[in-house]
PDB file of C-alpha atoms in Angstrom:
ATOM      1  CA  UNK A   1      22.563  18.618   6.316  1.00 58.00           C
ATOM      2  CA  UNK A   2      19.219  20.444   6.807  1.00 62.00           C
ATOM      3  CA  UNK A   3      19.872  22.808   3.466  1.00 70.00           C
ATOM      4  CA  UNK A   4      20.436  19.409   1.662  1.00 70.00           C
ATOM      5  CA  UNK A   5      16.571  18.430   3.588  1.00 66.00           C
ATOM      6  CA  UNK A   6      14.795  21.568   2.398  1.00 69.00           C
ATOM      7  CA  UNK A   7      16.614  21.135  -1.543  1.00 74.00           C
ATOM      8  CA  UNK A   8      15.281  17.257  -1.580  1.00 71.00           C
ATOM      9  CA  UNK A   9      11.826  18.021  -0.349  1.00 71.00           C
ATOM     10  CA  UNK A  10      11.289  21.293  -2.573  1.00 75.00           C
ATOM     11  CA  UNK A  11      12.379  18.826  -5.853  1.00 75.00           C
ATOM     12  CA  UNK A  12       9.174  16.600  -4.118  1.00 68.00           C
ATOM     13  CA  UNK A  13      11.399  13.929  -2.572  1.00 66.00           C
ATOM     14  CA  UNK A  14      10.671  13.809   1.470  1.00 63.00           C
ATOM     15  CA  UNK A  15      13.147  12.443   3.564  1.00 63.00           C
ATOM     16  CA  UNK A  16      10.359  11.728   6.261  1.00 71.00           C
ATOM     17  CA  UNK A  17      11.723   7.974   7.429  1.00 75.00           C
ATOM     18  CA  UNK A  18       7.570   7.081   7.644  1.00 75.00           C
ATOM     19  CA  UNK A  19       6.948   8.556   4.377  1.00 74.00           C
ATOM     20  CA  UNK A  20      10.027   6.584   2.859  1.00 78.00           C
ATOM     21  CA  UNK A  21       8.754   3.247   4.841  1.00 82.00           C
ATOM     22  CA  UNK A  22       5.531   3.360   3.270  1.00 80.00           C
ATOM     23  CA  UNK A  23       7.329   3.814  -0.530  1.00 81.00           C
ATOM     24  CA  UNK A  24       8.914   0.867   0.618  1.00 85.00           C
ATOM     25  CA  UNK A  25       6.045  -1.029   1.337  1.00 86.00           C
ATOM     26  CA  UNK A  26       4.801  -0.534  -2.104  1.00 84.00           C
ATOM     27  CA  UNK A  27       7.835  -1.544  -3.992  1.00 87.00           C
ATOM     28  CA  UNK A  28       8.049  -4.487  -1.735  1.00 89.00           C
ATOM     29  CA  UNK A  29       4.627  -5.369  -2.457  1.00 86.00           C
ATOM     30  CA  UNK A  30       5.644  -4.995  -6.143  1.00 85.00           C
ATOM     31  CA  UNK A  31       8.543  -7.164  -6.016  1.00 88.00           C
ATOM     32  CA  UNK A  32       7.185 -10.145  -3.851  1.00 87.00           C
ATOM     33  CA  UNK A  33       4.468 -10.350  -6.252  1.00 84.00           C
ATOM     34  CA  UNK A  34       6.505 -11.038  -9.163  1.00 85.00           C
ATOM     35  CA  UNK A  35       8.982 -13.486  -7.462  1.00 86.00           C
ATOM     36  CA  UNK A  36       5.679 -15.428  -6.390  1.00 83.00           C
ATOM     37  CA  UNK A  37       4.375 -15.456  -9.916  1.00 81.00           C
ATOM     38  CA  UNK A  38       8.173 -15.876 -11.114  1.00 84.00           C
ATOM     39  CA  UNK A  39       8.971 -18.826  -8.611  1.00 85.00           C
ATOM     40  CA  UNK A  40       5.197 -20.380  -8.549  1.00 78.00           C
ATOM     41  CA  UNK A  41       4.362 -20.062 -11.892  1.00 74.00           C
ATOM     42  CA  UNK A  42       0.770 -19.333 -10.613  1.00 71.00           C
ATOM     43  CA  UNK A  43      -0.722 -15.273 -10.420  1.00 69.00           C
ATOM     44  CA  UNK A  44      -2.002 -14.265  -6.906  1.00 72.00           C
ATOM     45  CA  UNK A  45      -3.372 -10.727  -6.055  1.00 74.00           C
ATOM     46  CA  UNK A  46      -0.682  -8.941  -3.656  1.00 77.00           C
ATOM     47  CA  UNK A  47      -1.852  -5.475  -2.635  1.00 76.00           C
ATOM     48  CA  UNK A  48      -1.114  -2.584  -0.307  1.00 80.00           C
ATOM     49  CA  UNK A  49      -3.159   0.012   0.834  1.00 81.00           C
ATOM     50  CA  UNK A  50      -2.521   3.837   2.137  1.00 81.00           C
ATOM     51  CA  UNK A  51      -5.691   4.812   4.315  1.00 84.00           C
ATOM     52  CA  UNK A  52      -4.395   8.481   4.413  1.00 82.00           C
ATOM     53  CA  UNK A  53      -4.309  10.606   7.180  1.00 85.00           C
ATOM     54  CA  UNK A  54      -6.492   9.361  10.006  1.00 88.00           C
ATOM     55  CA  UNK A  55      -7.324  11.214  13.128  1.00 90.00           C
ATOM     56  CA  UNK A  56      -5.351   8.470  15.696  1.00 89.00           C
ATOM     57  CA  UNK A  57      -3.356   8.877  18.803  1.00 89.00           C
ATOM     58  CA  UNK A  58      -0.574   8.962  16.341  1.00 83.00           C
ATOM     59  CA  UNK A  59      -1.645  11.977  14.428  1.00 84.00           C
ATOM     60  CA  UNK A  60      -2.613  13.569  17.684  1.00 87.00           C
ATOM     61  CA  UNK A  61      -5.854  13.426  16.629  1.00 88.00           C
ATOM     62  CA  UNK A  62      -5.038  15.796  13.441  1.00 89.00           C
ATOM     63  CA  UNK A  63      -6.214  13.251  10.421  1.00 86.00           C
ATOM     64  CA  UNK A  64      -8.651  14.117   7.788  1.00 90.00           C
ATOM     65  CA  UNK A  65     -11.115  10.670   8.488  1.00 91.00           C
ATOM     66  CA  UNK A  66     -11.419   8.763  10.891  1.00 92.00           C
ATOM     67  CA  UNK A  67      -9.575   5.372  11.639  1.00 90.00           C
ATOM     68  CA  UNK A  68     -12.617   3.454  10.702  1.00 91.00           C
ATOM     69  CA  UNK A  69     -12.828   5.295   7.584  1.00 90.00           C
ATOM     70  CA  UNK A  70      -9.470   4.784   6.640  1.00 88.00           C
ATOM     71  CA  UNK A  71     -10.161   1.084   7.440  1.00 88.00           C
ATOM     72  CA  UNK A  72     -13.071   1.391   4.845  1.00 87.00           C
ATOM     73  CA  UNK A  73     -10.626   1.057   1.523  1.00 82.00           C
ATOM     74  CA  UNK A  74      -8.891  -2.388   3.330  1.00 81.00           C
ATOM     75  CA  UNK A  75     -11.553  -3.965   3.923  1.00 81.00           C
ATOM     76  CA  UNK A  76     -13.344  -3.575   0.583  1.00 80.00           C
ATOM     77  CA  UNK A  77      -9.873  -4.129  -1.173  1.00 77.00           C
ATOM     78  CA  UNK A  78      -9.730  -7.401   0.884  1.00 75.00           C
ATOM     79  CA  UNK A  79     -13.102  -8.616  -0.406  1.00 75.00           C
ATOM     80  CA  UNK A  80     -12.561  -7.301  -3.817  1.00 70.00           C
ATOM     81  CA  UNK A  81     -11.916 -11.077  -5.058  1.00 61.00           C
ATOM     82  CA  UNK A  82     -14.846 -12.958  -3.477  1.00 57.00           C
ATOM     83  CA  UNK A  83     -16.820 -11.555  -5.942  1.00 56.00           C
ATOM     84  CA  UNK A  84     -14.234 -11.984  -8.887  1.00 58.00           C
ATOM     85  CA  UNK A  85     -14.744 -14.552 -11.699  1.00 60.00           C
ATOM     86  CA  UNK A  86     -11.789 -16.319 -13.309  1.00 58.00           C
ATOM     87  CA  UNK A  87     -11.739 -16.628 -17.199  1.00 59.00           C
ATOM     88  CA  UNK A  88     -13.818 -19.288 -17.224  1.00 61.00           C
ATOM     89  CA  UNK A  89     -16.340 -17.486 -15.543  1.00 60.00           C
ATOM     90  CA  UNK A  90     -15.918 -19.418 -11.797  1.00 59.00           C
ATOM     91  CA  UNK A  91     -15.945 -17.678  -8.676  1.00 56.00           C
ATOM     92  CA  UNK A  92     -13.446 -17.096  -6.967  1.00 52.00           C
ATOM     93  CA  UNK A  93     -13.032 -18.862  -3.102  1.00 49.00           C
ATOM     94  CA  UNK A  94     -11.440 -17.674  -0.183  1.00 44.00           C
ATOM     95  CA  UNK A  95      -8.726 -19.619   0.707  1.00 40.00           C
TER      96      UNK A  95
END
């Protein structure tokens, strides 16, 4: 019920279904992380990443950055580990 809507979102909880997917994401990201290191006994970097509110035909244009600014954070969180060293002070390859 819409009262129900308005007492969720004023405790900070939105009921917004894209808003809940992306929470989702993240825990998801969270979990399949640990069953890989769990199930591989090996670590591997999982990550997810929020660009914000972009101006796109989605947002009607209404975002705070642009899409390729948004894009920005990915793509420097995707390169993050080609310049990583492992304990033993190796580089790390792309795979």
């Amino acid at each position: 019920d819409f009262n129900d809507e308005i007492k969720a979102e004023r405790k900070g909880w939105s009921l917004n279904a894209y808003a809940f997917s992306k929470a989702c994401i993240g825990q998801y990201s969270r979990i399949f992380a640990r069953d890989i290191i769990s199930k591989e006994k090996r670590r591997i970097w999982v990550g997810t990443y929020c660009p914000g509110y972009c101006r796109t035909d989605m947002t009607r244009g209404q975002g705070e950055r642009s899409a390729v600014e948004g894009a920005f954070g990915i793509s420097t969180m995707s390169t993050m580990l080609l310049d990583h060293e492992d304990e033993n002070g190796k580089k790390a390859s792309a795979k």
